Tab-separated table of C-alpha atoms in Angstrom:
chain	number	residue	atom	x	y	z
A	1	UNK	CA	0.000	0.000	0.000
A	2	UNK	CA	1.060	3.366	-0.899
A	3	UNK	CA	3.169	5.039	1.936
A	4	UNK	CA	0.719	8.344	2.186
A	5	UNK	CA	-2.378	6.425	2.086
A	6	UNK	CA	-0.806	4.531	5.491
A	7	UNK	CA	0.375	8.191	6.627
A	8	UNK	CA	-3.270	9.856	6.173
A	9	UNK	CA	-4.971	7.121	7.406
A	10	UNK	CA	-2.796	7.202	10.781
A	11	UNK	CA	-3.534	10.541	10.728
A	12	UNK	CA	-7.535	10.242	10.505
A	13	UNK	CA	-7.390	7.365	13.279
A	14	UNK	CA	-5.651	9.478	15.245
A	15	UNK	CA	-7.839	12.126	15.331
A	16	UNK	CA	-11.065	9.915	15.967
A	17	UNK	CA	-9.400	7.691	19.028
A	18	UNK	CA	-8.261	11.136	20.699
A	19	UNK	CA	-11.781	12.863	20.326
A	20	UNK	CA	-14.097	9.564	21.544
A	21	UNK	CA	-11.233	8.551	24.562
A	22	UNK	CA	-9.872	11.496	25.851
A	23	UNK	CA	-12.742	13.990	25.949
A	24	UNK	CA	-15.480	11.600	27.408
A	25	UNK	CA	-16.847	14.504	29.844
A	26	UNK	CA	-20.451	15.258	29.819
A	27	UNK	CA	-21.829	18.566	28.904
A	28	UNK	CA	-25.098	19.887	27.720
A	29	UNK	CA	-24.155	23.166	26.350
A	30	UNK	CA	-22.451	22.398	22.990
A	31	UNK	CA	-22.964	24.581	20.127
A	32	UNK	CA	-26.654	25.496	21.057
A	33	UNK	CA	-27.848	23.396	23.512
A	34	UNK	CA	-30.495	20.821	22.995
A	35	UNK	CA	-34.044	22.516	23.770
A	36	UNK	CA	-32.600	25.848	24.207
A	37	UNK	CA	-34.650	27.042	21.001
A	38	UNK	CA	-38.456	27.612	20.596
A	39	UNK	CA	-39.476	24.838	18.412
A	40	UNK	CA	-40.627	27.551	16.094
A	41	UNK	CA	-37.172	28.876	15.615
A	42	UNK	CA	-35.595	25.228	15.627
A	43	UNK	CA	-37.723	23.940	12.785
A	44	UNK	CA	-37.047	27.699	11.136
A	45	UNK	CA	-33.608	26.864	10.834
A	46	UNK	CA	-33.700	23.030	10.163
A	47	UNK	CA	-35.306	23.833	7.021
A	48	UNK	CA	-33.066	26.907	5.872
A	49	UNK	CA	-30.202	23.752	6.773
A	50	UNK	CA	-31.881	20.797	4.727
A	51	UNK	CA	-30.980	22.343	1.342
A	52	UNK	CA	-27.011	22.907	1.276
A	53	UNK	CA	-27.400	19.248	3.316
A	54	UNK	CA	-28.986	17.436	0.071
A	55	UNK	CA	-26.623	19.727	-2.362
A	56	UNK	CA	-23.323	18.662	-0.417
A	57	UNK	CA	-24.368	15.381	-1.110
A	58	UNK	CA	-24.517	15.670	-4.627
A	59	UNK	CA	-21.222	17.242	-4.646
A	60	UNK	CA	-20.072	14.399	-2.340
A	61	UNK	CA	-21.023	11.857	-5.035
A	62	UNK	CA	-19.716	14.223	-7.929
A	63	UNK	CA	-16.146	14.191	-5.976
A	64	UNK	CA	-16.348	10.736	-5.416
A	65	UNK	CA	-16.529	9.777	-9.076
A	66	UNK	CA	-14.453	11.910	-10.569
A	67	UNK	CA	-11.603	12.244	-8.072
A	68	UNK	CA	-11.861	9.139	-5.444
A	69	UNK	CA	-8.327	9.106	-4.458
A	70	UNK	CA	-9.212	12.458	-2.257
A	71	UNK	CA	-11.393	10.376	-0.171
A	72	UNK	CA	-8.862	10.085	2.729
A	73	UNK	CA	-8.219	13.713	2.493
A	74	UNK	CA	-12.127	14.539	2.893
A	75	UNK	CA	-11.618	11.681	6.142
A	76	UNK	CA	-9.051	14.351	7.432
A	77	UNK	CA	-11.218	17.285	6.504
A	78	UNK	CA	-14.581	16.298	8.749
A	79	UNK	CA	-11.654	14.490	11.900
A	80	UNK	CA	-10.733	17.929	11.554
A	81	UNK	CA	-13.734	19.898	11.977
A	82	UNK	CA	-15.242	17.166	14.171
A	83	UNK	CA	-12.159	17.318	16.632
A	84	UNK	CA	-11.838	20.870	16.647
A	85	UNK	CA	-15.854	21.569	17.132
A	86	UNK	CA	-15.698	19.637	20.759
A	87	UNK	CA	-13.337	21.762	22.028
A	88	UNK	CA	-15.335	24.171	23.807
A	89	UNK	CA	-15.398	26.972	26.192
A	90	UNK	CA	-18.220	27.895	28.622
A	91	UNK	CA	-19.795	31.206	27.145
A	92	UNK	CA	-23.357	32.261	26.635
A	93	UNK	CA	-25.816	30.297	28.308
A	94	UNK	CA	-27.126	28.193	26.517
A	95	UNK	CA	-24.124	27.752	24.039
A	96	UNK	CA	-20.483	27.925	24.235
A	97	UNK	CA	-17.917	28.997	22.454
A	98	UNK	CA	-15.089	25.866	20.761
A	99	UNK	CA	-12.914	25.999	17.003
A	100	UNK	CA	-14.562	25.198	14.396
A	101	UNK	CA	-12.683	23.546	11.630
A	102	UNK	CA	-15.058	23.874	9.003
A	103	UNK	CA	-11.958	26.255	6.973
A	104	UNK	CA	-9.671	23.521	6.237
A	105	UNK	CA	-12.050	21.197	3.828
A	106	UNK	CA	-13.970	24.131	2.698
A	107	UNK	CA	-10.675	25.409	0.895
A	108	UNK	CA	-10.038	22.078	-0.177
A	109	UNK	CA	-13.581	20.936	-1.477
A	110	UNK	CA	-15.901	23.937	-1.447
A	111	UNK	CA	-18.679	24.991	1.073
A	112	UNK	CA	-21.323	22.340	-0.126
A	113	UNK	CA	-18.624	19.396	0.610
A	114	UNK	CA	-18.788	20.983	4.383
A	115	UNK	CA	-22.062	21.249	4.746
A	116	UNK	CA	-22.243	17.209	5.178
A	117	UNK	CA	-18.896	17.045	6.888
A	118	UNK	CA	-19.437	19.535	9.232
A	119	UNK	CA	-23.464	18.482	9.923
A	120	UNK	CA	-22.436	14.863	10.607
A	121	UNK	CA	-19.712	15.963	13.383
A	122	UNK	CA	-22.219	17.388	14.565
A	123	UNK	CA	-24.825	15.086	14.814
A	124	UNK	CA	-21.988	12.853	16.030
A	125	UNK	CA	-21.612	14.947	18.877
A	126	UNK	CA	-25.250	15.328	19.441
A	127	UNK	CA	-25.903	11.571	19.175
A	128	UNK	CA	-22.538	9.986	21.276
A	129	UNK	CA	-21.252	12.828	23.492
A	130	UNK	CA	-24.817	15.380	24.645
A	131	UNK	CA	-23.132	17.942	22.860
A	132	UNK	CA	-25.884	20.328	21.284
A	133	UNK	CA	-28.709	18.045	20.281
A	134	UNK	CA	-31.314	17.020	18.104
A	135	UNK	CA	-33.625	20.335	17.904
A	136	UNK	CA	-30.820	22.685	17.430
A	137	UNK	CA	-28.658	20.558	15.038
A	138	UNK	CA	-30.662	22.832	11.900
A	139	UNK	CA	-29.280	25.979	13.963
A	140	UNK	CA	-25.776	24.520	14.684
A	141	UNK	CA	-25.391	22.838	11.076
A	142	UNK	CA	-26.617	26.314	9.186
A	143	UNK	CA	-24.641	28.166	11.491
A	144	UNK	CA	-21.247	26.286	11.568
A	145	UNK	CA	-21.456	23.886	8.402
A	146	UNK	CA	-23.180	26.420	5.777
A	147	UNK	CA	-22.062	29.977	6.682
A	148	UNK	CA	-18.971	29.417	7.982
A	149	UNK	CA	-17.713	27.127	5.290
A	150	UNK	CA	-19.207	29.696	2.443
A	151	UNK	CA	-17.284	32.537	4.172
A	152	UNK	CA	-13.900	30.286	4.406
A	153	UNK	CA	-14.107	29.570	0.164
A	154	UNK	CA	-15.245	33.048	-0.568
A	155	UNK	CA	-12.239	34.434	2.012
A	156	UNK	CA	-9.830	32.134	0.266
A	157	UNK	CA	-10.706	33.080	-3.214
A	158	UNK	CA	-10.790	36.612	-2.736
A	159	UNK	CA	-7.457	36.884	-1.074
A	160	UNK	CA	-5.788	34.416	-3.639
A	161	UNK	CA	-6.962	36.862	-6.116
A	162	UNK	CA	-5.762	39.721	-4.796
A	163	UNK	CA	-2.282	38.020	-4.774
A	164	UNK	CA	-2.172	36.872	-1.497
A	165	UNK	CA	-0.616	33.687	-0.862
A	166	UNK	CA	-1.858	30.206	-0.160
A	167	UNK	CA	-0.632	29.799	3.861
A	168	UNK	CA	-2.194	33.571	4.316
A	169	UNK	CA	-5.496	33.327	1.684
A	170	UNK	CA	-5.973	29.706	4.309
A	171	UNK	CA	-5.388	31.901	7.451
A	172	UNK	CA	-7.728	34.299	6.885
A	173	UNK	CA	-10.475	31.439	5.470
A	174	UNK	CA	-10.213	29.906	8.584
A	175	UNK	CA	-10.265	32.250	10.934
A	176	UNK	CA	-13.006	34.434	9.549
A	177	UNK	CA	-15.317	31.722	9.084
A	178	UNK	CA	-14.940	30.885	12.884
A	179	UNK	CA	-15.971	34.100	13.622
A	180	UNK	CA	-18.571	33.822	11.155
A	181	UNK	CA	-20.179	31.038	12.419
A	182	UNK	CA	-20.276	32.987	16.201
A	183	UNK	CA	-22.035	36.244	14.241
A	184	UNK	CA	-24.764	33.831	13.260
A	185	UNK	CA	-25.269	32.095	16.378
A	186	UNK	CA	-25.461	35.293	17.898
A	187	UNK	CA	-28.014	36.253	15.835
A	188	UNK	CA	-29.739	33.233	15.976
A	189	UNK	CA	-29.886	33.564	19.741
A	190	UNK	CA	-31.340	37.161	19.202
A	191	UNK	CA	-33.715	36.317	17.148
A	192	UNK	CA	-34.981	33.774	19.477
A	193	UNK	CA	-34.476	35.911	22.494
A	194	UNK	CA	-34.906	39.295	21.948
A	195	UNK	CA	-34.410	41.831	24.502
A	196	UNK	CA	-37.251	43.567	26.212
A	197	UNK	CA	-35.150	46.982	25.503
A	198	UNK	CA	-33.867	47.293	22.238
A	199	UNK	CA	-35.147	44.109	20.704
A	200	UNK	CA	-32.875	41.846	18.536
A	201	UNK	CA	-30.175	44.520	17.658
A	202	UNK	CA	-29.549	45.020	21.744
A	203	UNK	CA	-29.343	40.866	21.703
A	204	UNK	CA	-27.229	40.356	19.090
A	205	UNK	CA	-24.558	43.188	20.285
A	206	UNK	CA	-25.252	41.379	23.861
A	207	UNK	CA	-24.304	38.271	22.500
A	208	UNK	CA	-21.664	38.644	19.575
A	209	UNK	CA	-19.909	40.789	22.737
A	210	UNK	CA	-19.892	37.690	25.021
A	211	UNK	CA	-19.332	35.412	22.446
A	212	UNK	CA	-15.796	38.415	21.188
A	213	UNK	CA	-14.282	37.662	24.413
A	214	UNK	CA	-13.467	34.165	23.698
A	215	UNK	CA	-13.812	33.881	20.022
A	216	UNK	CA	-11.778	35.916	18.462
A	217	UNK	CA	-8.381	34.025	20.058
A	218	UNK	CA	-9.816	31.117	19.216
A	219	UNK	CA	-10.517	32.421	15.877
A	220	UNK	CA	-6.660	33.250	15.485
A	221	UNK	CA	-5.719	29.765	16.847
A	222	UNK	CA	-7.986	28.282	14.460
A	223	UNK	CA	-6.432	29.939	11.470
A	224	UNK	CA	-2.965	29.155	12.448
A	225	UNK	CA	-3.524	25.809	13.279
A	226	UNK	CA	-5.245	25.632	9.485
A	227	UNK	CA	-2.031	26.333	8.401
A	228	UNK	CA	-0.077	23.935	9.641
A	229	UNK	CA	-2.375	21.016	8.488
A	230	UNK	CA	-1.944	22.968	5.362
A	231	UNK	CA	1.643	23.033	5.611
A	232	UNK	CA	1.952	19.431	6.449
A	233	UNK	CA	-0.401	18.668	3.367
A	234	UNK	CA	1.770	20.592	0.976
A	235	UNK	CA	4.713	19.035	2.140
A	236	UNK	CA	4.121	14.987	1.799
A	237	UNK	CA	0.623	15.071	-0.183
A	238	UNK	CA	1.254	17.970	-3.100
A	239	UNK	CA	0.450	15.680	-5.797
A	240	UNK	CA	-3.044	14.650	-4.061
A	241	UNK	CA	-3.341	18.437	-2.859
A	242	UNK	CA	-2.693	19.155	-6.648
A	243	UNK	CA	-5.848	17.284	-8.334
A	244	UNK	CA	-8.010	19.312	-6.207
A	245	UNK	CA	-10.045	22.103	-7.221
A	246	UNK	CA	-9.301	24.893	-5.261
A	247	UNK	CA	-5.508	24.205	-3.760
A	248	UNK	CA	-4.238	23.529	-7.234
A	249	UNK	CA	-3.858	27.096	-8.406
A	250	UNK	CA	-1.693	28.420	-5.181
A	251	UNK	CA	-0.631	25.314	-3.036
């Protein structure tokens, strides 16, 4: 067997042994926590979520058949986002703040590959470890696995064509779809809960301004962390980097 399949798939086993033994903890405050929404809101947002879900399939299967070889690299993309989304931090109630990891395989796939990736870690989460839950996975997913991955390939693209290069274009994808994710949680939160004074524009500042405290560092360690998977990707898997869509022009 090729040497880098046996690396990345190391790699991938890696990441799924540390996140389901050494993180067993309980917690029930994940992303949005389960029950925290009305149901009005919840099935709101499960059914702005659904769509991007059934298109990131098809543009699983269109990936698949055309370029199967990057199957282990979408395996690294979603231990990725799944390790890095259960690493959280006690913030609003109700929520908390963690990485997301959704920048990595949006830059390598596109947004619509992450909105399956990054759903499934969380229903993952949801299902094995009572992080977030059932009635808010529509908010979390839309949220964390459609917005912030749309931001990170829109980021990426941008910067790249403003001449930027690859390890700073990836930086900024990263990070700013992290944040991203937080300004729609926030608002999802006002929306749901707005204030008595001020309505949802006093929420949201309420809440983007608890959520700033802790985000925005984690937002920086997100993006440099990015880089160093994308480092270590460039360095011993160019050639599978290469056939890619997006990494290809600026690896």
């Amino acid at each position: 067997m090729n040497r880098s399949l046996v690396k990345k798939g190391l790699v991938v086993s890696a990441f799924v042994c540390y996140f389901l033994f050494a993180t067993p903890q309980q917690s029930s405050a994940m992303h949005i926590m389960e029950g925290f929404l009305p149901i009005g809101w919840a099935i709101f947002w499960w059914l702005l979520f659904l769509p991007f879900f059934c298109l990131g399939l098809r543009s699983l299967q269109r990936l698949a058949k055309t370029n199967p070889e990057a199957k282990l690299l979408l395996g690294l993309a979603g231990a990725f986002t799944f390790v890095l989304s259960a690493l959280k931090i006690p913030s609003v109630t109700g929520s908390s703040s963690h990485p997301t990891g959704t920048g990595l395989g949006a830059v390598l796939f596109g947004p619509l590959a992450m909105s399956v990736l990054g759903s499934l870690a969380l229903l993952f989460q949801a299902l094995l470890l009572a992080h977030g839950g059932l009635t808010t996975l529509g908010a979390n997913a839309f949220s964390m696995a459609v917005v912030g991955p749309f931001v990170a390939f829109a980021v990426y693209r941008i910067a790249k064509r403003a001449g930027s290069g690859a390890r700073a274009a990836v930086f900024l994808a990263a990070a700013l779809a992290d944040l991203a994710t937080y300004l729609v949680t926030s608002l999802q939160l006002a929306l749901a809960f707005p204030a008595e004074v001020g309505g949802i524009a006093t929420s949201f500042a309420k809440f983007a301004g608890i959520f700033a405290l802790t985000q925005i560092p984690l937002a920086i360690s997100e993006g440099l962390l990015t880089v160093l998977v994308w480092n270590w990707l460039a360095a011993y898997n160019r050639s599978a980097l290469e056939q890619l869509p997006m990494p290809k022009r600026g690896a």
